[in-house]
Amino acid sequence: MLIKLIPVAPQPTVLFSFVFQNLEDTGVDNIPSGWETQLSALNRDGLELPKNLHALDKAAGIPALIEDVVFSVPALTVVCRYQDGAVEEWPLMEQSCLDTLDNVIADVMESAVEMRREKEREDAGKETTSDRAREKRRERTVGNKKQMSLINSLLSSTAHNTHATFEMALASPGPSATRFPESSRESMSSRALRRRARSTLVDAFRRYVLPELSRRFRKEGYCVWVIDSMIKRAQLRMDELVQLGYGLPDLIASPSRVQHSPSVKGSAEESDDDETDTDASSIRTPSATDIFPSPPGQYQQSSLSSPSTYYFDYYSRTSTKTLSPQELAEYSAFSALTRRLRKLMATAQTDHEHMENERRHQYDVLEVRSRRRAYINGGFARHGGPSVALSTPYKSSRLAQQTWSGEDFEYAPLREDDKEDESFLRAMGLAASDDVPRPPSRLFVPYDSDEEEEDGCSTDIQRGLELLGLATPSTSWKSLLHEEPAEPPMYSEDDPHLPNPYDDMDKDMSAIVRNVYIAGDGEEWSGDSPVPAF
């Protein structure tokens, strides 16, 4: 992928190549299993294989398929071109992106200035080194003159040292007398500035270009992208053949066959000139020699043209040129290829939708389990943080007030009769006074079987009968229904010593209804008097 930044004139254009190395070049023998599955599917369906295996990856797939990206600051546009010739363009309106590109230009300009300074300092250092070497050779020549007298030696050495010192002071100043300011030494090197410019440019692509490409790119991945690319290129070549022959009555059924396609740069002379341009985005299929006899440069040049619309009147327009048998066979091959690719496209889209539905269902199940775990474990709700946001309940749970287990509910000790009766009346809403507060809400564990439910109902009925005075805690209400009663003693009016079995029943009924008031009357009704009529 080539990233190109076109600034405002007269600033220079910035180019940077960003490449993902193939795994074979890095020494990796085994590729990921997901990539192997996609490669086998591409080979089975006869589709084009990617130039770089990183095109099969979800994270690096789009940058691996991009041929070049152009940031045009004067036009305020971003242009991205894929390997198959497809072009994506949109306006560049974000001020933060423009500021980032300005920083890239500033780093590049400063790097160029710093590079010139470094070169000048290097040349000055070389000159100083050569002067010192020349001076050392002169000193050796003077030292080898052993036949001179002492006076001549002293005079010659003194004069030579004075002349050499004066010459060095004029010819080469010391390192401290440099022409560059001190601030240039503390600045970054040209290499560091270039690296920062490249990093900033790649970061601009990641922040402002890649999200837009991800939104426009197909969610199904490389397989559907290459199918769509092959369909577009095949349809483009079919339109070129139709334009050359002005209609193919044996192959075209109706005018609705014509579709919108990129414009073709149209004459045979221009096509011959374009044959010299080659590009790696040629169409590669299993039957490439039969289906794509023309050079790939023609398709590449056509795919980069501006889109337009062609209208062919197959019924009123007469054909001025007949296609050769080779061109007819090429059109038939493209037509069959297009139909097969459309079937593969529909199948791939259906499989992708099925996978997305399964993934969405898994996420829903995970959310339900997380919320349930959050309700059970109150620690997430009280001490939750951003790392456990999925397990945090969105509202307070009733289980946080009081928690009962199954054993506590089943083996709860029985209380005294008075307290139990009072609590039962309060729970049933039959308490004498409404000022008494009700007990807090509790968790009632559901019964796991019909037997436990029957036992619970029996307990409630037993308590109700005890409160009404129809049963005692020692006797069960089931004995009144299911067990056979004991044989009553024979009663005879002739024998006055035998008790009347109905006397107790009359007394019990009198005791039950003694305190019952009739609506509209204030008098108590006794069991001996007849029941008043309403």
Coordinates of C-alpha atoms in Angstrom, one line a residue:
M1 CA 0.0 0.0 0.0
L2 CA 1.4 3.4 -1.1
I3 CA 0.4 6.4 1.0
K4 CA 0.7 9.7 -0.9
L5 CA 0.3 13.1 0.5
I6 CA -0.1 16.0 -1.9
P7 CA 0.4 19.3 0.0
V8 CA -0.2 22.9 -1.2
A9 CA 2.5 24.1 -3.6
P10 CA 5.4 24.6 -3.5
Q11 CA 5.9 22.0 -0.8
P12 CA 7.1 18.6 -1.9
T13 CA 4.9 15.5 -2.2
V14 CA 5.4 12.9 0.5
L15 CA 5.4 9.1 -0.4
F16 CA 5.5 6.2 2.0
S17 CA 5.1 2.5 1.2
F18 CA 3.4 0.3 3.8
V19 CA 3.7 -3.4 3.1
F20 CA 2.7 -6.6 4.9
Q21 CA 5.3 -9.3 4.4
N22 CA 4.1 -12.7 3.4
L23 CA 4.4 -15.5 5.9
E24 CA 6.6 -17.5 3.6
D25 CA 9.2 -14.6 3.5
T26 CA 9.2 -14.4 7.3
G27 CA 10.0 -18.1 7.7
V28 CA 6.6 -19.2 9.1
D29 CA 5.6 -22.6 7.7
N30 CA 2.2 -23.1 9.2
I31 CA -0.5 -20.6 8.4
P32 CA -3.6 -20.1 10.6
S33 CA -6.4 -22.6 10.2
G34 CA -8.9 -19.9 9.3
W35 CA -6.8 -18.8 6.3
E36 CA -6.4 -22.4 5.2
T37 CA -10.2 -22.8 5.2
Q38 CA -10.6 -19.7 3.1
L39 CA -7.9 -20.8 0.6
S40 CA -9.5 -24.2 0.2
A41 CA -12.9 -22.6 -0.5
L42 CA -11.4 -20.2 -3.1
N43 CA -9.7 -23.1 -4.9
R44 CA -12.9 -25.2 -4.8
D45 CA -15.0 -22.4 -6.3
G46 CA -12.3 -21.4 -8.9
L47 CA -11.9 -17.8 -7.5
E48 CA -8.8 -15.6 -7.6
L49 CA -6.3 -16.1 -4.8
P50 CA -5.0 -13.0 -3.0
K51 CA -1.6 -11.6 -3.7
N52 CA -0.9 -11.3 0.0
L53 CA -2.3 -13.8 2.6
H54 CA -3.0 -10.9 5.0
A55 CA -6.0 -10.1 2.8
L56 CA -7.7 -13.1 4.5
D57 CA -7.3 -11.5 7.9
K58 CA -10.1 -9.4 9.4
A59 CA -7.8 -6.8 10.8
A60 CA -5.3 -6.4 8.0
G61 CA -7.5 -7.4 5.1
I62 CA -8.5 -3.9 3.9
P63 CA -4.9 -2.4 4.0
A64 CA -3.6 -5.5 2.2
L65 CA -6.1 -5.0 -0.7
I66 CA -5.5 -1.3 -1.1
E67 CA -3.1 -0.3 -3.9
D68 CA -2.6 3.4 -3.0
V69 CA -4.1 6.1 -0.8
V70 CA -3.9 9.8 -1.8
F71 CA -4.4 12.7 0.6
S72 CA -5.0 15.7 -1.6
V73 CA -4.9 18.8 0.6
P74 CA -5.6 21.3 -2.2
A75 CA -8.7 19.4 -3.3
L76 CA -9.6 18.3 0.3
T77 CA -10.3 14.8 -0.9
V78 CA -9.2 11.2 0.0
V79 CA -8.9 8.8 -2.9
C80 CA -8.3 5.0 -2.3
R81 CA -7.7 2.6 -5.2
Y82 CA -8.0 -1.2 -4.7
Q83 CA -6.0 -3.8 -6.5
D84 CA -8.8 -4.5 -8.9
G85 CA -9.0 -0.9 -10.0
A86 CA -12.1 0.1 -7.9
V87 CA -11.8 3.6 -6.6
E88 CA -13.3 5.1 -3.4
E89 CA -13.4 8.8 -2.9
W90 CA -14.9 11.1 -0.3
P91 CA -14.2 14.7 0.9
L92 CA -11.7 15.5 3.6
M93 CA -13.4 17.9 6.0
E94 CA -12.0 17.1 9.5
Q95 CA -9.8 19.9 10.8
S96 CA -7.9 17.4 13.0
C97 CA -6.9 15.4 10.0
L98 CA -5.6 18.5 8.2
D99 CA -3.6 19.5 11.3
T100 CA -2.1 16.0 11.3
L101 CA -1.1 16.3 7.7
D102 CA 0.5 19.7 8.3
N103 CA 2.6 18.1 11.1
V104 CA 3.8 15.5 8.5
I105 CA 4.8 18.3 6.1
A106 CA 6.6 20.2 8.8
D107 CA 8.6 17.2 9.9
V108 CA 9.6 16.4 6.3
M109 CA 10.7 20.0 5.7
E110 CA 12.7 20.1 9.0
S111 CA 14.2 16.7 8.2
A112 CA 15.5 18.1 4.8
V113 CA 17.1 21.1 6.5
E114 CA 18.7 19.0 9.2
M115 CA 20.0 16.6 6.6
R116 CA 21.8 19.5 4.8
R117 CA 23.2 20.6 8.1
E118 CA 24.5 17.2 8.9
K119 CA 26.1 16.9 5.5
E120 CA 27.9 20.3 5.9
R121 CA 29.2 19.3 9.3
E122 CA 30.4 16.1 7.9
D123 CA 32.3 17.9 5.1
A124 CA 33.8 20.4 7.6
G125 CA 35.0 17.5 9.7
K126 CA 36.7 15.8 6.7
E127 CA 38.6 19.0 5.8
T128 CA 39.9 19.4 9.4
T129 CA 41.1 15.8 9.4
S130 CA 43.0 16.3 6.1
D131 CA 44.7 19.5 7.3
R132 CA 45.9 17.7 10.5
A133 CA 47.3 14.8 8.5
R134 CA 49.2 17.3 6.2
E135 CA 50.7 19.1 9.2
K136 CA 51.9 15.8 10.7
R137 CA 53.7 15.0 7.4
R138 CA 55.5 18.3 7.5
E139 CA 56.7 17.7 11.0
R140 CA 58.2 14.3 10.0
T141 CA 60.1 16.0 7.2
V142 CA 61.6 18.6 9.5
G143 CA 62.6 16.0 12.1
N144 CA 64.6 14.0 9.6
K145 CA 67.1 16.7 8.8
K146 CA 70.0 15.6 11.1
Q147 CA 72.8 17.4 9.3
M148 CA 71.7 20.9 10.2
S149 CA 73.5 22.8 12.8
L150 CA 72.1 23.5 16.2
I151 CA 71.5 27.2 15.4
N152 CA 70.0 26.5 12.0
S153 CA 67.8 23.8 13.6
L154 CA 66.6 26.1 16.3
L155 CA 65.9 28.9 13.9
S156 CA 64.2 26.7 11.3
S157 CA 62.1 24.9 13.9
T158 CA 61.1 28.2 15.5
A159 CA 60.2 29.8 12.2
H160 CA 58.3 26.7 11.1
N161 CA 56.2 26.5 14.3
T162 CA 55.3 30.2 14.1
H163 CA 54.3 29.9 10.4
A164 CA 52.4 26.7 11.0
T165 CA 50.5 28.1 14.0
F166 CA 49.6 31.2 11.9
E167 CA 48.6 29.1 9.0
M168 CA 46.3 26.8 11.0
A169 CA 44.6 29.8 12.7
L170 CA 43.8 31.3 9.2
A171 CA 43.0 28.1 7.3
S172 CA 41.0 25.9 9.7
P173 CA 39.3 27.3 12.7
G174 CA 38.7 25.0 15.7
P175 CA 35.5 22.9 16.2
S176 CA 34.2 25.5 18.6
A177 CA 34.1 28.2 15.9
T178 CA 31.2 26.5 13.9
R179 CA 28.8 28.5 11.8
F180 CA 25.7 26.7 13.1
P181 CA 23.7 27.9 16.1
E182 CA 23.7 26.0 19.3
S183 CA 20.0 25.2 18.9
S184 CA 20.6 23.0 15.9
R185 CA 22.7 20.5 18.0
E186 CA 19.8 20.0 20.4
S187 CA 17.2 19.3 17.7
M188 CA 16.2 15.9 16.5
S189 CA 18.2 14.2 13.8
S190 CA 16.9 13.9 10.2
R191 CA 16.4 10.2 10.6
A192 CA 14.3 10.6 13.7
L193 CA 12.2 13.3 12.0
R194 CA 11.6 11.1 9.0
R195 CA 10.4 8.3 11.2
R196 CA 8.1 10.5 13.1
A197 CA 6.6 11.8 9.8
R198 CA 6.0 8.2 8.6
S199 CA 4.4 7.3 11.9
T200 CA 2.1 10.3 11.8
L201 CA 1.1 9.6 8.2
V202 CA 0.2 5.9 9.0
D203 CA -1.7 7.1 12.0
A204 CA -3.7 9.5 9.9
F205 CA -4.6 6.6 7.6
R206 CA -5.7 4.5 10.6
R207 CA -7.8 7.3 12.2
Y208 CA -9.4 9.0 9.2
V209 CA -9.3 6.6 6.3
L210 CA -9.6 3.0 7.6
P211 CA -13.0 3.6 9.5
E212 CA -14.6 4.9 6.3
L213 CA -13.2 2.0 4.2
S214 CA -14.5 -0.5 6.8
R215 CA -17.9 1.1 6.5
R216 CA -17.9 0.8 2.8
F217 CA -16.2 -2.6 2.6
R218 CA -18.3 -5.8 2.5
K219 CA -18.8 -7.5 5.8
E220 CA -18.5 -11.0 4.4
G221 CA -14.7 -10.7 3.8
Y222 CA -12.4 -11.4 1.0
C223 CA -14.4 -14.2 -0.6
V224 CA -17.5 -12.0 -1.4
W225 CA -15.2 -9.1 -2.3
V226 CA -13.3 -11.0 -5.0
I227 CA -16.6 -12.5 -6.4
D228 CA -18.0 -9.0 -6.7
S229 CA -14.8 -7.8 -8.3
M230 CA -14.8 -10.6 -10.9
I231 CA -18.4 -9.9 -11.7
K232 CA -17.8 -6.2 -12.3
R233 CA -14.7 -6.8 -14.5
A234 CA -16.6 -9.5 -16.5
Q235 CA -19.6 -7.3 -17.0
L236 CA -17.2 -4.5 -18.1
R237 CA -15.7 -6.7 -20.8
M238 CA -19.1 -7.8 -22.0
D239 CA -20.1 -4.1 -22.4
E240 CA -17.0 -3.5 -24.5
L241 CA -17.9 -6.4 -26.8
V242 CA -21.5 -5.1 -27.1
Q243 CA -20.2 -1.7 -28.0
L244 CA -17.9 -3.1 -30.7
G245 CA -20.7 -5.1 -32.3
Y246 CA -23.6 -2.7 -31.6
G247 CA -25.7 -5.5 -30.3
L248 CA -25.6 -9.3 -30.2
P249 CA -29.1 -10.6 -31.0
D250 CA -28.3 -14.2 -30.3
L251 CA -27.0 -13.6 -26.8
I252 CA -28.9 -10.5 -25.5
A253 CA -32.5 -11.2 -24.7
S254 CA -33.8 -7.7 -24.0
P255 CA -32.6 -4.1 -23.6
S256 CA -32.8 -4.5 -19.8
R257 CA -29.6 -6.6 -20.0
V258 CA -27.6 -3.3 -20.3
Q259 CA -26.4 -2.1 -16.9
H260 CA -24.5 1.0 -15.6
S261 CA -20.8 0.4 -16.0
P262 CA -17.6 2.5 -16.0
S263 CA -16.9 4.3 -19.3
V264 CA -14.6 2.8 -21.8
K265 CA -11.8 4.9 -23.4
G266 CA -13.0 4.1 -26.6
S267 CA -11.1 3.5 -29.9
A268 CA -9.0 0.7 -31.1
E269 CA -6.0 3.1 -31.3
E270 CA -6.3 4.1 -27.7
S271 CA -6.6 0.4 -26.7
D272 CA -3.4 -0.4 -28.6
D273 CA -1.6 2.4 -26.8
D274 CA -2.9 1.2 -23.4
E275 CA -1.4 -2.2 -24.0
T276 CA 2.0 -1.0 -22.9
D277 CA 0.6 -0.2 -19.4
T278 CA 0.7 -3.3 -17.1
D279 CA -0.7 -3.7 -13.7
A280 CA -0.9 -6.6 -11.2
S281 CA -4.7 -6.3 -11.0
S282 CA -5.4 -8.5 -14.0
I283 CA -8.3 -11.0 -13.9
R284 CA -7.1 -14.4 -12.9
T285 CA -9.5 -17.4 -13.2
P286 CA -8.9 -21.1 -13.9
S287 CA -9.7 -20.5 -17.6
A288 CA -7.7 -17.3 -17.9
T289 CA -6.3 -18.2 -21.4
D290 CA -9.7 -18.7 -22.9
I291 CA -11.7 -16.1 -21.1
F292 CA -9.2 -13.2 -20.9
P293 CA -7.3 -13.2 -24.2
S294 CA -6.7 -9.4 -24.1
P295 CA -4.0 -7.7 -22.1
P296 CA -4.9 -6.8 -18.6
G297 CA -4.0 -3.2 -19.2
Q298 CA -7.2 -2.6 -21.1
Y299 CA -9.4 -3.7 -18.2
Q300 CA -7.3 -1.7 -15.8
Q301 CA -7.5 1.5 -17.8
S302 CA -11.3 1.0 -18.2
S303 CA -11.9 0.4 -14.6
L304 CA -10.2 3.6 -13.6
S305 CA -12.4 5.8 -15.9
S306 CA -15.2 7.9 -14.7
P307 CA -18.6 6.1 -14.5
S308 CA -21.1 6.8 -17.2
T309 CA -24.2 5.2 -18.8
Y310 CA -24.5 3.5 -22.2
Y311 CA -27.9 3.1 -23.9
F312 CA -28.1 0.7 -26.8
D313 CA -31.2 0.4 -29.0
Y314 CA -31.1 -3.1 -30.2
Y315 CA -34.2 -2.9 -32.2
S316 CA -33.8 0.3 -34.2
R317 CA -30.0 0.3 -34.5
T318 CA -28.5 -1.8 -37.2
S319 CA -25.2 -3.6 -36.7
T320 CA -22.4 -2.1 -38.8
K321 CA -19.8 -4.7 -37.6
T322 CA -20.1 -8.4 -37.0
L323 CA -18.1 -10.0 -34.2
S324 CA -15.7 -12.7 -34.9
P325 CA -16.3 -16.2 -33.6
Q326 CA -13.6 -15.7 -31.0
E327 CA -15.4 -12.6 -29.7
L328 CA -18.7 -14.4 -29.6
A329 CA -17.1 -17.3 -27.7
E330 CA -15.5 -14.8 -25.3
Y331 CA -18.9 -13.2 -24.7
S332 CA -20.5 -16.5 -24.0
A333 CA -17.8 -17.5 -21.6
F334 CA -18.2 -14.2 -19.7
S335 CA -21.9 -14.7 -19.6
A336 CA -21.6 -18.2 -18.1
L337 CA -18.9 -17.0 -15.7
T338 CA -21.2 -14.1 -14.5
R339 CA -24.1 -16.5 -13.8
R340 CA -21.9 -18.8 -11.8
L341 CA -20.4 -16.0 -9.8
R342 CA -23.9 -14.6 -8.9
K343 CA -24.9 -18.0 -7.5
L344 CA -21.7 -18.1 -5.4
M345 CA -22.5 -14.6 -4.2
A346 CA -25.9 -15.6 -3.1
T347 CA -24.6 -18.7 -1.3
A348 CA -21.9 -16.7 0.5
Q349 CA -24.2 -14.0 1.7
T350 CA -26.7 -16.6 3.0
D351 CA -23.9 -18.4 4.9
H352 CA -22.7 -15.1 6.4
E353 CA -26.2 -14.2 7.6
H354 CA -26.5 -17.6 9.2
M355 CA -23.2 -17.2 11.0
E356 CA -24.2 -13.7 12.2
N357 CA -27.5 -14.9 13.5
E358 CA -25.7 -17.7 15.5
R359 CA -23.2 -15.2 16.9
R360 CA -26.0 -12.8 17.9
H361 CA -27.8 -15.7 19.6
Q362 CA -24.7 -16.6 21.6
Y363 CA -24.3 -13.0 22.7
D364 CA -27.9 -12.9 23.9
V365 CA -27.4 -16.1 25.9
L366 CA -24.3 -14.7 27.4
E367 CA -26.1 -11.5 28.4
V368 CA -28.9 -13.4 30.1
R369 CA -26.4 -15.5 32.0
S370 CA -24.4 -12.5 33.0
R371 CA -27.4 -10.7 34.4
R372 CA -28.5 -13.8 36.2
R373 CA -25.0 -14.1 37.8
A374 CA -25.2 -10.4 38.7
Y375 CA -28.4 -10.9 40.6
I376 CA -27.1 -14.0 42.5
N377 CA -23.8 -12.4 43.4
G378 CA -24.4 -9.0 45.0
G379 CA -20.7 -8.2 45.0
F380 CA -20.8 -7.2 41.4
A381 CA -23.5 -4.7 42.1
R382 CA -21.8 -3.1 45.2
H383 CA -18.2 -3.2 44.1
G384 CA -18.5 -3.3 40.3
G385 CA -16.1 -1.6 38.0
P386 CA -15.7 -0.9 34.3
S387 CA -14.2 -4.4 33.8
V388 CA -17.4 -6.1 34.9
A389 CA -19.9 -3.8 33.3
L390 CA -21.7 -6.8 31.7
S391 CA -22.3 -8.4 35.0
T392 CA -23.7 -5.3 36.7
P393 CA -27.5 -5.3 37.1
Y394 CA -29.3 -2.3 35.8
K395 CA -31.7 -2.1 38.8
S396 CA -31.9 -3.3 42.4
S397 CA -33.0 -6.9 43.0
R398 CA -35.6 -8.0 45.5
L399 CA -33.4 -10.9 46.4
A400 CA -31.0 -8.4 48.1
Q401 CA -33.6 -7.9 51.0
Q402 CA -33.8 -11.4 52.3
T403 CA -32.6 -14.7 50.9
W404 CA -34.0 -18.1 51.9
S405 CA -32.8 -21.5 50.9
G406 CA -34.9 -24.5 50.3
E407 CA -33.8 -26.1 53.5
D408 CA -34.7 -23.1 55.6
F409 CA -38.2 -23.0 54.1
E410 CA -38.8 -26.7 54.5
Y411 CA -37.3 -27.3 58.0
A412 CA -38.4 -24.0 59.6
P413 CA -39.3 -24.5 63.3
L414 CA -43.0 -24.2 64.2
R415 CA -43.8 -21.2 66.4
E416 CA -46.4 -21.0 69.2
D417 CA -50.1 -21.1 68.2
D418 CA -50.9 -17.5 69.1
K419 CA -48.0 -16.0 67.2
E420 CA -48.6 -18.4 64.3
D421 CA -52.2 -17.5 64.1
E422 CA -51.4 -13.8 64.2
S423 CA -48.8 -14.0 61.5
F424 CA -51.1 -16.1 59.3
L425 CA -53.9 -13.5 59.6
R426 CA -51.5 -10.7 58.7
A427 CA -50.2 -12.6 55.8
M428 CA -53.7 -13.2 54.6
G429 CA -54.6 -9.5 55.1
L430 CA -57.2 -10.4 57.8
A431 CA -55.5 -8.6 60.7
A432 CA -57.7 -6.7 63.1
S433 CA -55.7 -3.5 62.8
D434 CA -54.2 -2.0 59.7
D435 CA -51.6 0.0 61.6
V436 CA -49.5 -3.2 62.2
P437 CA -46.7 -3.2 59.6
R438 CA -46.6 -6.2 57.4
P439 CA -43.5 -8.5 57.3
P440 CA -40.9 -7.8 54.6
S441 CA -41.1 -9.6 51.3
R442 CA -39.6 -13.0 51.3
L443 CA -38.5 -15.4 48.7
F444 CA -40.9 -18.4 48.5
V445 CA -39.1 -21.3 47.0
P446 CA -41.3 -23.0 44.4
Y447 CA -42.1 -26.7 45.0
D448 CA -40.3 -29.1 42.8
S449 CA -42.9 -31.9 42.8
D450 CA -46.6 -32.4 43.1
E451 CA -46.2 -34.2 46.5
E452 CA -44.6 -31.2 48.1
E453 CA -47.3 -28.9 46.6
E454 CA -50.0 -31.2 48.1
D455 CA -48.3 -31.2 51.5
G456 CA -48.2 -27.4 51.4
C457 CA -51.9 -27.2 50.6
S458 CA -52.6 -29.6 53.4
T459 CA -50.7 -27.5 55.9
D460 CA -52.6 -24.4 54.9
I461 CA -56.0 -26.2 55.2
Q462 CA -55.0 -27.6 58.6
R463 CA -54.1 -24.2 59.9
G464 CA -57.4 -22.7 58.6
L465 CA -59.4 -25.4 60.3
E466 CA -57.6 -24.9 63.5
L467 CA -58.3 -21.2 63.4
L468 CA -62.0 -21.8 62.8
G469 CA -62.1 -24.3 65.6
L470 CA -63.1 -27.3 63.4
A471 CA -59.9 -29.2 64.1
T472 CA -57.2 -29.5 66.7
P473 CA -53.4 -29.6 66.2
S474 CA -53.4 -33.2 67.2
T475 CA -55.9 -34.3 64.6
S476 CA -55.4 -34.0 60.9
W477 CA -58.1 -32.8 58.6
K478 CA -57.5 -35.7 56.3
S479 CA -58.7 -38.1 59.0
L480 CA -62.1 -36.3 58.8
L481 CA -62.3 -36.9 55.0
H482 CA -60.5 -40.2 54.3
E483 CA -60.3 -42.2 57.4
E484 CA -63.4 -44.1 58.4
P485 CA -65.0 -42.7 61.6
A486 CA -65.3 -44.8 64.7
E487 CA -68.6 -46.7 65.2
P488 CA -70.9 -44.4 67.1
P489 CA -72.8 -45.8 70.1
M490 CA -76.3 -46.9 69.6
Y491 CA -78.7 -44.2 70.7
S492 CA -82.1 -44.9 71.9
E493 CA -84.7 -42.6 73.4
D494 CA -85.7 -45.4 75.8
D495 CA -82.2 -45.4 77.3
P496 CA -81.6 -42.0 78.9
H497 CA -78.0 -42.8 80.0
L498 CA -76.7 -42.9 76.4
P499 CA -75.5 -39.4 75.2
N500 CA -77.1 -37.8 72.2
P501 CA -74.4 -37.5 69.5
Y502 CA -76.0 -34.4 68.1
D503 CA -75.8 -32.3 71.3
D504 CA -72.1 -31.5 70.8
M505 CA -72.6 -30.5 67.2
D506 CA -75.4 -28.1 68.2
K507 CA -73.2 -26.6 70.9
D508 CA -70.3 -26.1 68.5
M509 CA -72.5 -24.4 65.9
S510 CA -73.9 -22.2 68.6
A511 CA -70.5 -21.2 69.7
I512 CA -69.4 -20.4 66.1
V513 CA -72.3 -18.2 65.2
R514 CA -72.9 -16.6 68.6
N515 CA -71.0 -13.4 67.7
V516 CA -72.3 -13.1 64.1
Y517 CA -74.3 -9.9 63.5
I518 CA -77.0 -9.7 60.9
A519 CA -76.8 -6.8 58.5
G520 CA -79.2 -4.1 59.8
D521 CA -79.8 -5.7 63.2
G522 CA -77.8 -5.1 66.4
E523 CA -79.0 -8.1 68.3
E524 CA -77.1 -11.3 68.7
W525 CA -78.5 -14.5 67.4
S526 CA -78.5 -17.5 69.6
G527 CA -78.5 -21.0 68.4
D528 CA -81.9 -21.8 70.1
S529 CA -83.8 -19.0 68.3
P530 CA -84.8 -19.4 64.6
V531 CA -82.6 -17.8 62.0
P532 CA -84.1 -14.5 61.0
A533 CA -85.0 -14.0 57.4
F534 CA -83.2 -11.4 55.3

